PDB file of C-alpha atoms in Angstrom:
ATOM      1  CA  MET A   8       0.000   0.000   0.000  1.00 70.00           C
ATOM      2  CA  GLU A   9       1.347   3.380  -1.052  1.00 88.00           C
ATOM      3  CA  ILE A  10       1.685   5.824   1.835  1.00 95.00           C
ATOM      4  CA  GLU A  11       1.570   9.528   0.989  1.00 97.00           C
ATOM      5  CA  GLU A  12       3.582  12.183   2.845  1.00 97.00           C
ATOM      6  CA  THR A  13       0.313  13.855   3.806  1.00 98.00           C
ATOM      7  CA  ASP A  14      -1.154  10.679   5.331  1.00 98.00           C
ATOM      8  CA  ILE A  15      -1.527  10.458   9.092  1.00 98.00           C
ATOM      9  CA  ILE A  16       0.342   7.493  10.599  1.00 98.00           C
ATOM     10  CA  ASN A  17      -1.165   5.920  13.742  1.00 98.00           C
ATOM     11  CA  ILE A  18       0.838   3.596  15.965  1.00 98.00           C
ATOM     12  CA  VAL A  19      -0.327   1.821  19.142  1.00 98.00           C
ATOM     13  CA  ILE A  20       2.357   0.467  21.462  1.00 98.00           C
ATOM     14  CA  ALA A  21       1.077  -1.845  24.183  1.00 96.00           C
ATOM     15  CA  GLY A  22       2.728  -3.883  26.876  1.00 94.00           C
ATOM     16  CA  THR A  23       3.011  -4.280  30.603  1.00 92.00           C
ATOM     17  CA  ALA A  24       4.717  -2.044  33.101  1.00 89.00           C
ATOM     18  CA  GLY A  25       8.492  -2.030  32.944  1.00 88.00           C
ATOM     19  CA  GLN A  26       8.787  -3.354  29.400  1.00 93.00           C
ATOM     20  CA  GLY A  27       9.799  -0.022  27.859  1.00 94.00           C
ATOM     21  CA  VAL A  28       6.541   1.025  26.189  1.00 95.00           C
ATOM     22  CA  ILE A  29       6.987   4.731  26.923  1.00 94.00           C
ATOM     23  CA  THR A  30      10.701   4.628  26.076  1.00 95.00           C
ATOM     24  CA  LEU A  31       9.912   3.238  22.635  1.00 97.00           C
ATOM     25  CA  LYS A  32       7.049   5.681  22.101  1.00 97.00           C
ATOM     26  CA  ARG A  33       9.321   8.651  22.820  1.00 97.00           C
ATOM     27  CA  LEU A  34      12.134   7.170  20.737  1.00 98.00           C
ATOM     28  CA  ILE A  35       9.860   6.987  17.688  1.00 98.00           C
ATOM     29  CA  GLU A  36       8.580  10.511  18.289  1.00 98.00           C
ATOM     30  CA  TYR A  37      12.051  12.035  18.717  1.00 98.00           C
ATOM     31  CA  ALA A  38      13.297  10.139  15.644  1.00 98.00           C
ATOM     32  CA  ALA A  39      10.303  11.434  13.685  1.00 98.00           C
ATOM     33  CA  GLN A  40      11.257  14.996  14.620  1.00 97.00           C
ATOM     34  CA  LYS A  41      14.847  14.385  13.512  1.00 98.00           C
ATOM     35  CA  ALA A  42      13.467  13.045  10.231  1.00 98.00           C
ATOM     36  CA  GLY A  43      11.822  16.399   9.600  1.00 98.00           C
ATOM     37  CA  ILE A  44       8.271  15.201  10.078  1.00 98.00           C
ATOM     38  CA  GLU A  45       6.088  18.272  10.473  1.00 98.00           C
ATOM     39  CA  ARG A  46       3.550  17.055  13.059  1.00 98.00           C
ATOM     40  CA  VAL A  47       4.236  14.489  15.760  1.00 98.00           C
ATOM     41  CA  PHE A  48       1.728  13.864  18.560  1.00 97.00           C
ATOM     42  CA  GLY A  49       1.542  11.215  21.240  1.00 95.00           C
ATOM     43  CA  SER A  50      -0.306  10.155  24.339  1.00 94.00           C
ATOM     44  CA  GLU A  51       0.637   7.882  27.193  1.00 89.00           C
ATOM     45  CA  ILE A  52      -2.243   5.993  28.736  1.00 79.00           C
TER      46      ILE A  52
ATOM     47  CA  MET B  17       1.751   8.747  43.582  1.00 48.00           C
ATOM     48  CA  HIS B  18       4.189   6.623  41.654  1.00 53.00           C
ATOM     49  CA  GLY B  19       4.614   2.993  40.786  1.00 53.00           C
ATOM     50  CA  LEU B  20       0.948   2.062  40.598  1.00 53.00           C
ATOM     51  CA  ALA B  21       1.389   0.586  37.146  1.00 58.00           C
ATOM     52  CA  GLN B  22       4.244  -1.651  38.214  1.00 58.00           C
ATOM     53  CA  ARG B  23       4.116  -5.447  38.159  1.00 60.00           C
ATOM     54  CA  GLU B  24       1.964  -6.484  35.261  1.00 71.00           C
ATOM     55  CA  GLY B  25      -0.059  -3.306  34.874  1.00 84.00           C
ATOM     56  CA  ALA B  26      -1.237  -2.739  31.311  1.00 88.00           C
ATOM     57  CA  ILE B  27       0.446   0.198  29.556  1.00 90.00           C
ATOM     58  CA  SER B  28      -0.366   1.572  26.148  1.00 93.00           C
ATOM     59  CA  SER B  29       0.535   4.619  24.134  1.00 96.00           C
ATOM     60  CA  HIS B  30      -0.477   6.307  20.915  1.00 97.00           C
ATOM     61  CA  THR B  31       1.961   7.899  18.488  1.00 98.00           C
ATOM     62  CA  ARG B  32       0.670   9.865  15.526  1.00 98.00           C
ATOM     63  CA  TYR B  33       2.540  11.791  12.881  1.00 98.00           C
ATOM     64  CA  GLN B  34       2.116  13.471   9.532  1.00 98.00           C
ATOM     65  CA  LYS B  35       5.145  14.021   7.345  1.00 98.00           C
ATOM     66  CA  ARG B  36       3.768  17.054   5.517  1.00 98.00           C
ATOM     67  CA  VAL B  37       0.763  19.192   6.366  1.00 97.00           C
ATOM     68  CA  VAL B  38      -1.612  20.424   3.692  1.00 97.00           C
ATOM     69  CA  ASP B  39      -3.311  23.781   3.215  1.00 97.00           C
ATOM     70  CA  ASP B  40      -6.691  22.375   4.229  1.00 97.00           C
ATOM     71  CA  GLU B  41      -6.357  22.264   8.031  1.00 96.00           C
ATOM     72  CA  ARG B  42      -9.286  19.866   8.311  1.00 95.00           C
ATOM     73  CA  LYS B  43      -7.097  17.179   6.727  1.00 96.00           C
ATOM     74  CA  ASN B  44      -4.171  17.697   9.091  1.00 98.00           C
ATOM     75  CA  LEU B  45      -3.261  15.978  12.347  1.00 97.00           C
ATOM     76  CA  HIS B  46      -4.699  17.759  15.397  1.00 97.00           C
ATOM     77  CA  SER B  47      -5.255  15.140  18.093  1.00 95.00           C
ATOM     78  CA  SER B  48      -2.947  12.850  20.031  1.00 96.00           C
ATOM     79  CA  ILE B  49      -5.532  10.071  20.410  1.00 96.00           C
ATOM     80  CA  ILE B  50      -6.097   7.515  17.656  1.00 97.00           C
ATOM     81  CA  CYS B  51      -9.686   7.004  16.539  1.00 97.00           C
ATOM     82  CA  TYR B  52     -11.246   3.575  17.051  1.00 97.00           C
ATOM     83  CA  GLY B  53     -10.226   1.252  14.232  1.00 97.00           C
ATOM     84  CA  ASP B  54      -7.656   3.683  12.835  1.00 98.00           C
ATOM     85  CA  ALA B  55      -4.345   2.167  13.984  1.00 98.00           C
ATOM     86  CA  ASP B  56      -1.914   1.388  11.173  1.00 98.00           C
ATOM     87  CA  LEU B  57       0.465  -0.522  13.405  1.00 98.00           C
ATOM     88  CA  PHE B  58       0.289  -2.318  16.743  1.00 98.00           C
ATOM     89  CA  ILE B  59       3.590  -2.993  18.506  1.00 98.00           C
ATOM     90  CA  CYS B  60       2.756  -5.348  21.370  1.00 98.00           C
ATOM     91  CA  PHE B  61       5.307  -6.421  23.943  1.00 97.00           C
ATOM     92  CA  GLU B  62       2.912  -9.014  25.361  1.00 96.00           C
ATOM     93  CA  PRO B  63       0.429 -10.953  23.194  1.00 96.00           C
ATOM     94  CA  SER B  64      -2.762 -10.481  25.211  1.00 94.00           C
ATOM     95  CA  GLU B  65      -2.207  -6.708  25.299  1.00 93.00           C
ATOM     96  CA  ALA B  66      -3.067  -6.667  21.592  1.00 96.00           C
ATOM     97  CA  LEU B  67      -6.525  -7.974  22.453  1.00 95.00           C
ATOM     98  CA  ARG B  68      -6.943  -5.422  25.239  1.00 92.00           C
ATOM     99  CA  ARG B  69      -6.402  -2.610  22.696  1.00 93.00           C
ATOM    100  CA  GLY B  70      -8.340  -4.300  19.899  1.00 95.00           C
ATOM    101  CA  ILE B  71     -10.796  -1.423  19.601  1.00 97.00           C
ATOM    102  CA  PHE B  72      -8.138   0.591  17.763  1.00 97.00           C
ATOM    103  CA  ALA B  73      -7.508  -2.161  15.184  1.00 98.00           C
ATOM    104  CA  SER B  74      -9.123  -2.791  11.804  1.00 98.00           C
ATOM    105  CA  LYS B  75      -8.379  -4.507   8.518  1.00 97.00           C
ATOM    106  CA  LYS B  76      -5.657  -1.935   7.782  1.00 97.00           C
ATOM    107  CA  THR B  77      -3.719  -2.727  10.975  1.00 98.00           C
ATOM    108  CA  THR B  78      -0.392  -4.554  10.974  1.00 98.00           C
ATOM    109  CA  PHE B  79       0.385  -6.362  14.236  1.00 98.00           C
ATOM    110  CA  VAL B  80       3.883  -7.095  15.509  1.00 98.00           C
ATOM    111  CA  LEU B  81       3.909  -9.053  18.740  1.00 98.00           C
ATOM    112  CA  ASN B  82       6.444 -10.337  21.209  1.00 98.00           C
ATOM    113  CA  SER B  83       5.391 -13.946  21.787  1.00 97.00           C
ATOM    114  CA  ARG B  84       6.651 -14.091  25.407  1.00 96.00           C
ATOM    115  CA  THR B  85       3.598 -14.073  27.701  1.00 94.00           C
ATOM    116  CA  ILE B  86       3.331 -12.370  31.086  1.00 91.00           C
ATOM    117  CA  PRO B  87       0.284 -13.796  32.873  1.00 88.00           C
ATOM    118  CA  GLY B  88      -1.607 -11.183  34.855  1.00 83.00           C
ATOM    119  CA  ILE B  89      -2.601 -11.426  38.499  1.00 80.00           C
ATOM    120  CA  MET B  90      -6.006 -13.002  37.753  1.00 84.00           C
ATOM    121  CA  ILE B  91      -4.252 -15.789  35.863  1.00 88.00           C
ATOM    122  CA  THR B  92      -1.546 -16.429  38.424  1.00 86.00           C
ATOM    123  CA  ALA B  93      -4.328 -16.591  41.040  1.00 89.00           C
ATOM    124  CA  ASN B  94      -6.050 -19.274  38.917  1.00 92.00           C
ATOM    125  CA  LEU B  95      -9.166 -17.116  38.513  1.00 93.00           C
ATOM    126  CA  GLU B  96      -8.817 -16.764  34.729  1.00 91.00           C
ATOM    127  CA  GLU B  97      -7.053 -18.636  31.936  1.00 93.00           C
ATOM    128  CA  TYR B  98      -4.485 -17.111  29.627  1.00 93.00           C
ATOM    129  CA  PRO B  99      -5.708 -17.439  26.013  1.00 94.00           C
ATOM    130  CA  PRO B 100      -3.575 -19.775  23.853  1.00 95.00           C
ATOM    131  CA  ILE B 101      -1.246 -17.954  21.427  1.00 95.00           C
ATOM    132  CA  GLU B 102      -3.008 -19.686  18.536  1.00 96.00           C
ATOM    133  CA  LYS B 103      -6.328 -18.239  19.716  1.00 97.00           C
ATOM    134  CA  ILE B 104      -4.808 -14.746  19.954  1.00 97.00           C
ATOM    135  CA  LYS B 105      -3.422 -15.137  16.426  1.00 96.00           C
ATOM    136  CA  GLU B 106      -6.811 -16.326  15.165  1.00 97.00           C
ATOM    137  CA  ILE B 107      -8.557 -13.285  16.685  1.00 97.00           C
ATOM    138  CA  LEU B 108      -5.998 -10.852  15.242  1.00 97.00           C
ATOM    139  CA  ASN B 109      -6.237 -12.525  11.829  1.00 97.00           C
ATOM    140  CA  GLY B 110      -9.922 -11.642  12.012  1.00 97.00           C
ATOM    141  CA  TYR B 111      -8.778  -8.030  11.653  1.00 97.00           C
ATOM    142  CA  SER B 112      -5.899  -8.410   9.234  1.00 96.00           C
ATOM    143  CA  ASP B 113      -3.560 -10.894   7.532  1.00 95.00           C
ATOM    144  CA  HIS B 114      -0.540  -8.926   8.701  1.00 97.00           C
ATOM    145  CA  VAL B 115       0.208 -10.511  12.078  1.00 97.00           C
ATOM    146  CA  TYR B 116       3.852 -11.175  12.950  1.00 97.00           C
ATOM    147  CA  PHE B 117       5.124 -12.859  16.104  1.00 97.00           C
ATOM    148  CA  MET B 118       8.700 -12.931  17.337  1.00 97.00           C
ATOM    149  CA  ASN B 119      10.102 -14.029  20.690  1.00 98.00           C
ATOM    150  CA  ALA B 120      11.979 -10.787  21.256  1.00 98.00           C
ATOM    151  CA  THR B 121      12.446 -11.426  24.966  1.00 98.00           C
ATOM    152  CA  GLU B 122      14.248 -14.682  24.187  1.00 98.00           C
ATOM    153  CA  LEU B 123      16.435 -12.942  21.596  1.00 98.00           C
ATOM    154  CA  SER B 124      17.279 -10.206  24.088  1.00 98.00           C
ATOM    155  CA  LEU B 125      18.251 -12.751  26.744  1.00 98.00           C
ATOM    156  CA  GLU B 126      20.263 -14.765  24.254  1.00 98.00           C
ATOM    157  CA  HIS B 127      22.224 -11.864  22.775  1.00 98.00           C
ATOM    158  CA  PHE B 128      22.458  -9.422  25.690  1.00 98.00           C
ATOM    159  CA  ASN B 129      21.919 -11.613  28.764  1.00 98.00           C
ATOM    160  CA  SER B 130      19.090  -9.236  29.715  1.00 97.00           C
ATOM    161  CA  ASN B 131      15.479  -8.703  28.708  1.00 95.00           C
ATOM    162  CA  HIS B 132      15.924  -4.905  28.683  1.00 96.00           C
ATOM    163  CA  TYR B 133      16.524  -4.754  24.928  1.00 98.00           C
ATOM    164  CA  MET B 134      13.256  -6.439  23.953  1.00 98.00           C
ATOM    165  CA  ASN B 135      11.600  -3.111  23.077  1.00 97.00           C
ATOM    166  CA  LEU B 136      14.315  -2.107  20.599  1.00 98.00           C
ATOM    167  CA  ILE B 137      14.219  -5.580  19.051  1.00 98.00           C
ATOM    168  CA  MET B 138      10.461  -5.171  18.624  1.00 98.00           C
ATOM    169  CA  LEU B 139      10.989  -1.799  16.939  1.00 98.00           C
ATOM    170  CA  GLY B 140      13.362  -3.634  14.619  1.00 98.00           C
ATOM    171  CA  LEU B 141      10.612  -6.114  13.747  1.00 98.00           C
ATOM    172  CA  ALA B 142       8.164  -3.271  13.082  1.00 98.00           C
ATOM    173  CA  ILE B 143      10.441  -1.322  10.712  1.00 98.00           C
ATOM    174  CA  PRO B 144      10.521  -3.866   7.820  1.00 97.00           C
ATOM    175  CA  THR B 145       6.707  -3.957   7.783  1.00 97.00           C
ATOM    176  CA  GLY B 146       6.895  -0.477   6.223  1.00 97.00           C
ATOM    177  CA  ARG B 147       4.264   0.862   8.608  1.00 97.00           C
ATOM    178  CA  ILE B 148       6.603   3.427  10.237  1.00 98.00           C
ATOM    179  CA  PRO B 149       7.422   5.374   7.081  1.00 98.00           C
ATOM    180  CA  PHE B 150       9.604   8.477   6.578  1.00 98.00           C
ATOM    181  CA  ILE B 151      11.880   7.731   9.573  1.00 98.00           C
ATOM    182  CA  GLU B 152      15.361   6.469   8.708  1.00 98.00           C
ATOM    183  CA  ILE B 153      17.429   4.049  10.795  1.00 98.00           C
ATOM    184  CA  GLN B 154      20.004   6.777  11.442  1.00 98.00           C
ATOM    185  CA  ASN B 155      17.280   8.959  12.972  1.00 98.00           C
ATOM    186  CA  TYR B 156      16.662   6.230  15.576  1.00 98.00           C
ATOM    187  CA  GLU B 157      20.391   5.796  16.102  1.00 98.00           C
ATOM    188  CA  GLU B 158      20.879   9.516  16.743  1.00 98.00           C
ATOM    189  CA  VAL B 159      18.124   9.543  19.368  1.00 98.00           C
ATOM    190  CA  ILE B 160      19.449   6.383  21.014  1.00 98.00           C
ATOM    191  CA  LYS B 161      22.928   7.939  21.290  1.00 98.00           C
ATOM    192  CA  GLU B 162      21.509  11.168  22.735  1.00 97.00           C
ATOM    193  CA  TRP B 163      18.931   9.795  25.149  1.00 96.00           C
ATOM    194  CA  LEU B 164      19.385   6.135  26.078  1.00 96.00           C
ATOM    195  CA  ARG B 165      21.833   4.405  28.382  1.00 94.00           C
ATOM    196  CA  ASN B 166      23.919   1.625  26.813  1.00 96.00           C
ATOM    197  CA  ALA B 167      23.537   3.177  23.382  1.00 98.00           C
ATOM    198  CA  ASP B 168      25.746   0.662  21.599  1.00 98.00           C
ATOM    199  CA  GLU B 169      23.766  -2.270  22.954  1.00 98.00           C
ATOM    200  CA  ASN B 170      20.448  -0.611  22.079  1.00 98.00           C
ATOM    201  CA  ILE B 171      21.611   0.048  18.503  1.00 98.00           C
ATOM    202  CA  LYS B 172      22.733  -3.585  18.226  1.00 98.00           C
ATOM    203  CA  ALA B 173      19.310  -4.665  19.486  1.00 98.00           C
ATOM    204  CA  LEU B 174      17.595  -2.477  16.899  1.00 98.00           C
ATOM    205  CA  HIS B 175      19.613  -4.005  14.067  1.00 98.00           C
ATOM    206  CA  LEU B 176      19.112  -7.508  15.455  1.00 98.00           C
ATOM    207  CA  GLY B 177      15.367  -6.895  15.384  1.00 98.00           C
ATOM    208  CA  ILE B 178      15.510  -5.544  11.825  1.00 98.00           C
ATOM    209  CA  ASP B 179      17.493  -8.562  10.606  1.00 98.00           C
ATOM    210  CA  GLU B 180      15.235 -11.077  12.344  1.00 97.00           C
ATOM    211  CA  GLY B 181      12.148  -9.125  11.323  1.00 97.00           C
ATOM    212  CA  LYS B 182      13.120  -9.194   7.646  1.00 97.00           C
ATOM    213  CA  LYS B 183      13.439 -12.982   7.848  1.00 97.00           C
ATOM    214  CA  ILE B 184       9.980 -13.330   9.424  1.00 96.00           C
ATOM    215  CA  ILE B 185       8.281 -10.931   7.010  1.00 94.00           C
ATOM    216  CA  ASN B 186      10.020 -12.302   3.898  1.00 90.00           C
ATOM    217  CA  THR B 187       9.132 -15.863   4.922  1.00 88.00           C
ATOM    218  CA  ARG B 188       5.473 -14.844   5.088  1.00 75.00           C
ATOM    219  CA  LYS B 189       5.637 -13.125   1.688  1.00 70.00           C
ATOM    220  CA  SER B 190       7.276 -16.100  -0.073  1.00 67.00           C
TER     221      SER B 190
END
């Protein structure tokens, strides 16, 4: 499936406490910013 | 208060991004919460957690799962049964054909003598699915070097996950 630059990408990361869910979430978000992605949002539940 | 989610508490997060915004603001990303059924990718560190968050999945969702189970308190107390992995796979296949399992915890223990690198190995499995587009490997490596302890080990774990992930995904395609 072709993904356009204007598409919104949605990623769910799930696990149990202590497995590094939030670490990975923030890693992806920081890497996205370094990649020049214009909008990066996230929530930790 | 701190620590309430420790010891088997379920944790989930949403990450959303848009490479390039358009002039029509209605089509741009404005919210940090994913709509029901709108997840492109699930990265699950524990198989049953995928079921717990199933409301965000749909036929467009790709699932990458660590196959190592962590039974919750109700299961260890013999009040509930943990669903068989095959049953979990069957349920997820009801959403989508793109369901990939890998025992990332076992790989982490085998290669690093620690389970701490499981999350980076799982990121490595997710990358070859193509569902985290527009982010290069070097972008991850830069962040790991800036922000994480044991950067070299974490980068090795990422590449281990990518290599093993390619094998799993290519096997499914062939």
